Coordinates of C-alpha atoms in Angstrom, one line a residue:
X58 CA 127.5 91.8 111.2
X59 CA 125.1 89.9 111.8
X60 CA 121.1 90.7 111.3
X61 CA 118.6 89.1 113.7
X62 CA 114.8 89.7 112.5
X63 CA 111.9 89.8 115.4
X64 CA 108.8 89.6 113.4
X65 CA 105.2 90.5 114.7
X66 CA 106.9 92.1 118.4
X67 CA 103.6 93.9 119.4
X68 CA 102.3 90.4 119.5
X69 CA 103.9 90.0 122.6
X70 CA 102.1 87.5 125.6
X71 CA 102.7 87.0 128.7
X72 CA 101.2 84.7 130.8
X73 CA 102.2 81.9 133.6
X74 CA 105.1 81.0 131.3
X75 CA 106.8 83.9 131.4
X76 CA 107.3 87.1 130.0
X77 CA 109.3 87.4 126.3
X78 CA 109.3 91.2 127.1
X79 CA 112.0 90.6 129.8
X80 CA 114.2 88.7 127.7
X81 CA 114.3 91.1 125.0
X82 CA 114.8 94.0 127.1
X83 CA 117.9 92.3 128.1
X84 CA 118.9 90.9 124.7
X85 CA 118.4 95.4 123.4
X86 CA 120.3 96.4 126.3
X87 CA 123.9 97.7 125.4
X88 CA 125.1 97.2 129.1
X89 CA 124.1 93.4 129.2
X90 CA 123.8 91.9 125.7
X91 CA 128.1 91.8 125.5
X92 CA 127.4 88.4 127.4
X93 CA 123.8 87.3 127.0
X94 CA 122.8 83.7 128.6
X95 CA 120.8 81.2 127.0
X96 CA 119.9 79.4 129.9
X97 CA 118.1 77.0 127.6
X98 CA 121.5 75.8 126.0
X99 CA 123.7 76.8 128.5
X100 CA 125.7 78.9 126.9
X101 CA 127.0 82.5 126.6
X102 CA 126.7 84.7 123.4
X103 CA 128.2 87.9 122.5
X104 CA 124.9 89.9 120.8
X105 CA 126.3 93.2 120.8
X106 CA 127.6 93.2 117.1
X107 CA 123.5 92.0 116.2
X108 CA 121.7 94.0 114.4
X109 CA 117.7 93.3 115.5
X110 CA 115.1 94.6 112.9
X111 CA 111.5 94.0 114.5
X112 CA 108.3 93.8 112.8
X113 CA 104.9 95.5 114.2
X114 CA 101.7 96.5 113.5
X115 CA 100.7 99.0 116.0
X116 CA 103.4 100.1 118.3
X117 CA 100.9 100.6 121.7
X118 CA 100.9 96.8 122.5
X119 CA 104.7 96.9 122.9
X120 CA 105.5 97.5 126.7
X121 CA 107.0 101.1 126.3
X122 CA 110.6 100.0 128.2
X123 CA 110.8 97.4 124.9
X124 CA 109.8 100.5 123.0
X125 CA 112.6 103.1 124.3
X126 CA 115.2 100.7 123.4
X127 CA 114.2 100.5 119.6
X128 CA 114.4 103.0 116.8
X129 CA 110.9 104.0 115.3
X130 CA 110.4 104.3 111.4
X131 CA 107.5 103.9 109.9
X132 CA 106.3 102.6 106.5
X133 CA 103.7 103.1 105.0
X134 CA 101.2 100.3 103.1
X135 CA 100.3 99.9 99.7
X136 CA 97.9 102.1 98.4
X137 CA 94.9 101.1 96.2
X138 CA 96.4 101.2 93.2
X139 CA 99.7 99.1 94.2
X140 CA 97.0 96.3 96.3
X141 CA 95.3 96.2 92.6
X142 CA 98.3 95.5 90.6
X143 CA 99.8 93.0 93.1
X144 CA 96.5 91.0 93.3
X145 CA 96.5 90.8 89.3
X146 CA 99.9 89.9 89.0
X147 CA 100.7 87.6 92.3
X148 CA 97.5 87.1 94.4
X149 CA 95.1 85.6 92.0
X150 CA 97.5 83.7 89.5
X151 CA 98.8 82.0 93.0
X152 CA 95.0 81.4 94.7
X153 CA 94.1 80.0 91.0
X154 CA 96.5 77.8 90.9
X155 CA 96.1 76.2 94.6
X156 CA 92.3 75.4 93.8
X157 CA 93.5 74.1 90.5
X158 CA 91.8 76.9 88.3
X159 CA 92.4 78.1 85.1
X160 CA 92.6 81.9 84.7
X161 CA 91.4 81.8 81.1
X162 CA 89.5 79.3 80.8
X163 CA 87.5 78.9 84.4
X164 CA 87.5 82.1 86.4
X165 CA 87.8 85.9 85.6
X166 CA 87.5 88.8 88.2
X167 CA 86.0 91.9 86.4
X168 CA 88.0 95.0 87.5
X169 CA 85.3 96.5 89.4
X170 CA 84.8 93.6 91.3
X171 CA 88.2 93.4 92.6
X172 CA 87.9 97.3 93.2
X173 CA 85.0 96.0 95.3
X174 CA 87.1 93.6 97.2
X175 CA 89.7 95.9 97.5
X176 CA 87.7 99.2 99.3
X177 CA 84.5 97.0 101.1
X178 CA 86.2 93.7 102.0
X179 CA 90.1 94.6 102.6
X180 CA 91.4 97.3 105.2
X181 CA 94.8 97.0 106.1
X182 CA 98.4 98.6 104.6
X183 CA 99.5 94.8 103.5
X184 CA 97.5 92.3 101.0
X185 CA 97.1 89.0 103.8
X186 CA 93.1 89.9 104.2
X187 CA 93.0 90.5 100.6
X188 CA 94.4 87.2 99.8
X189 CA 92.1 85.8 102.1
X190 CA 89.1 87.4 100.3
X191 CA 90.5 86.2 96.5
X192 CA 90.7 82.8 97.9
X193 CA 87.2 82.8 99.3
X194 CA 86.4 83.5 95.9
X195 CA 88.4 81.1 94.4
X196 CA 87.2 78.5 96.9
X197 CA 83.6 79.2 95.7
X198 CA 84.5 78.6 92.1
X199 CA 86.4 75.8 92.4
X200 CA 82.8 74.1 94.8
X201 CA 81.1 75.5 91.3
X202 CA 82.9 73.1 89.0
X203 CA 83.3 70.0 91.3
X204 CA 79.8 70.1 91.7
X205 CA 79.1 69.9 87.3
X206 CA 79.1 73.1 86.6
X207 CA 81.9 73.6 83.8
X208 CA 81.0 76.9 82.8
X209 CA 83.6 79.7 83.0
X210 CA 82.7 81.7 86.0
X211 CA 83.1 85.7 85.6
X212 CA 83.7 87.1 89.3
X213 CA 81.3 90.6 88.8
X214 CA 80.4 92.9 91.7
X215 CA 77.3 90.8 92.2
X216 CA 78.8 87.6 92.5
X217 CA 81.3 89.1 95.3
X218 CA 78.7 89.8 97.7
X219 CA 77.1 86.7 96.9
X220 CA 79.7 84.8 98.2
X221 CA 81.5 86.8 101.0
X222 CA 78.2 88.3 102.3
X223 CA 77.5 91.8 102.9
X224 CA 80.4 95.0 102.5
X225 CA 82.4 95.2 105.9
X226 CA 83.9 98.5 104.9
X227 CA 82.6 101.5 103.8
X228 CA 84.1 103.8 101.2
X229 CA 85.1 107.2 104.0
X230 CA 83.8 109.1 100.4
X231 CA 80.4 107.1 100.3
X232 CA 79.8 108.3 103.6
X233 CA 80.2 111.9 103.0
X234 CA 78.8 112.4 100.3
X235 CA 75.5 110.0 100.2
X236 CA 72.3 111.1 102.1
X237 CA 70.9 108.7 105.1

């Protein structure tokens, strides 16, 4: 059978163009989908054999008709742990080597530093933002050595907030347990 994938469905617009909501209500419906029109190419398609998987990220944006006709499960994210071995393994070998830095011989990120990056700068169940951030950093690095300075640069806690400004997050534990 075969799978059709919706990504990103609770970004859903409408505006003077339309509504995509309409169409895929009719393209979930059971009673309808047997002989759906696409009135783009003129033609008729059988979608009742389709599996549709749909991707979201909250499910309140999706107009709750659109909702009733899906199936719910929920995943969780990566925890802290998983973000910091996927940003040692994947995210910073691949940001290195799109600005064209050496790991070992340019650029280190200290562990606590991309602790720091992970709980202050980072707060989602995915790793996009915190590929973002590891970029920024690489970014600034890579500014470092075209502008002469050849050193190795070692990414410490210091340095993060240097170059991607103040924490945006707060620790929920830091704010328990720290007096005003």
């Amino acid at each position: 059978n075969p799978v059709m994938m919706l990504d990103e469905i609770d970004k859903l617009g409408a505006d003077f163009r339309g509504d995509p909501s309409s169409a895929l209500l009719e393209v979930l419906d059971p009673e309808q989908n047997n002989s759906f029109a696409d009135h783009y190419l003129d033609v008729a398609f059988d979608l009742s054999k389709v599996l549709f998987i749909a991707t979201a990220n909250q499910l309140e944006p999706i107009p709750s008709p659109l909702r009733d006709r899906m199936e719910i499960i929920e995943l969780s994210g990566y925890n802290f742990d998983e973000k910091e071995m996927i940003a040692r393994s994947h995210l910073i070998p691949k940001q290195l080597k799109e600005h064209g830095l050496a790991a070992t011989d340019q650029l280190t990120i200290e562990d606590k530093a991309l602790q720091l990056l992970l709980s202050s700068y980072t707060r989602e169940a995915g790793v996009r933002s915190l590929e973002r951030r590891i970029a920024d950093l690489c970014r600034a690095v890579a500014v470092d050595f075209a502008s002469g300075k050849t050193d190795k640069q070692n990414i410490t806690t210091e340095r993060v907030i240097e170059i991607l400004g103040p924490e945006r997050f707060y620790s929920e534990v830091a704010e328990r347990t720290e007096t005003p």
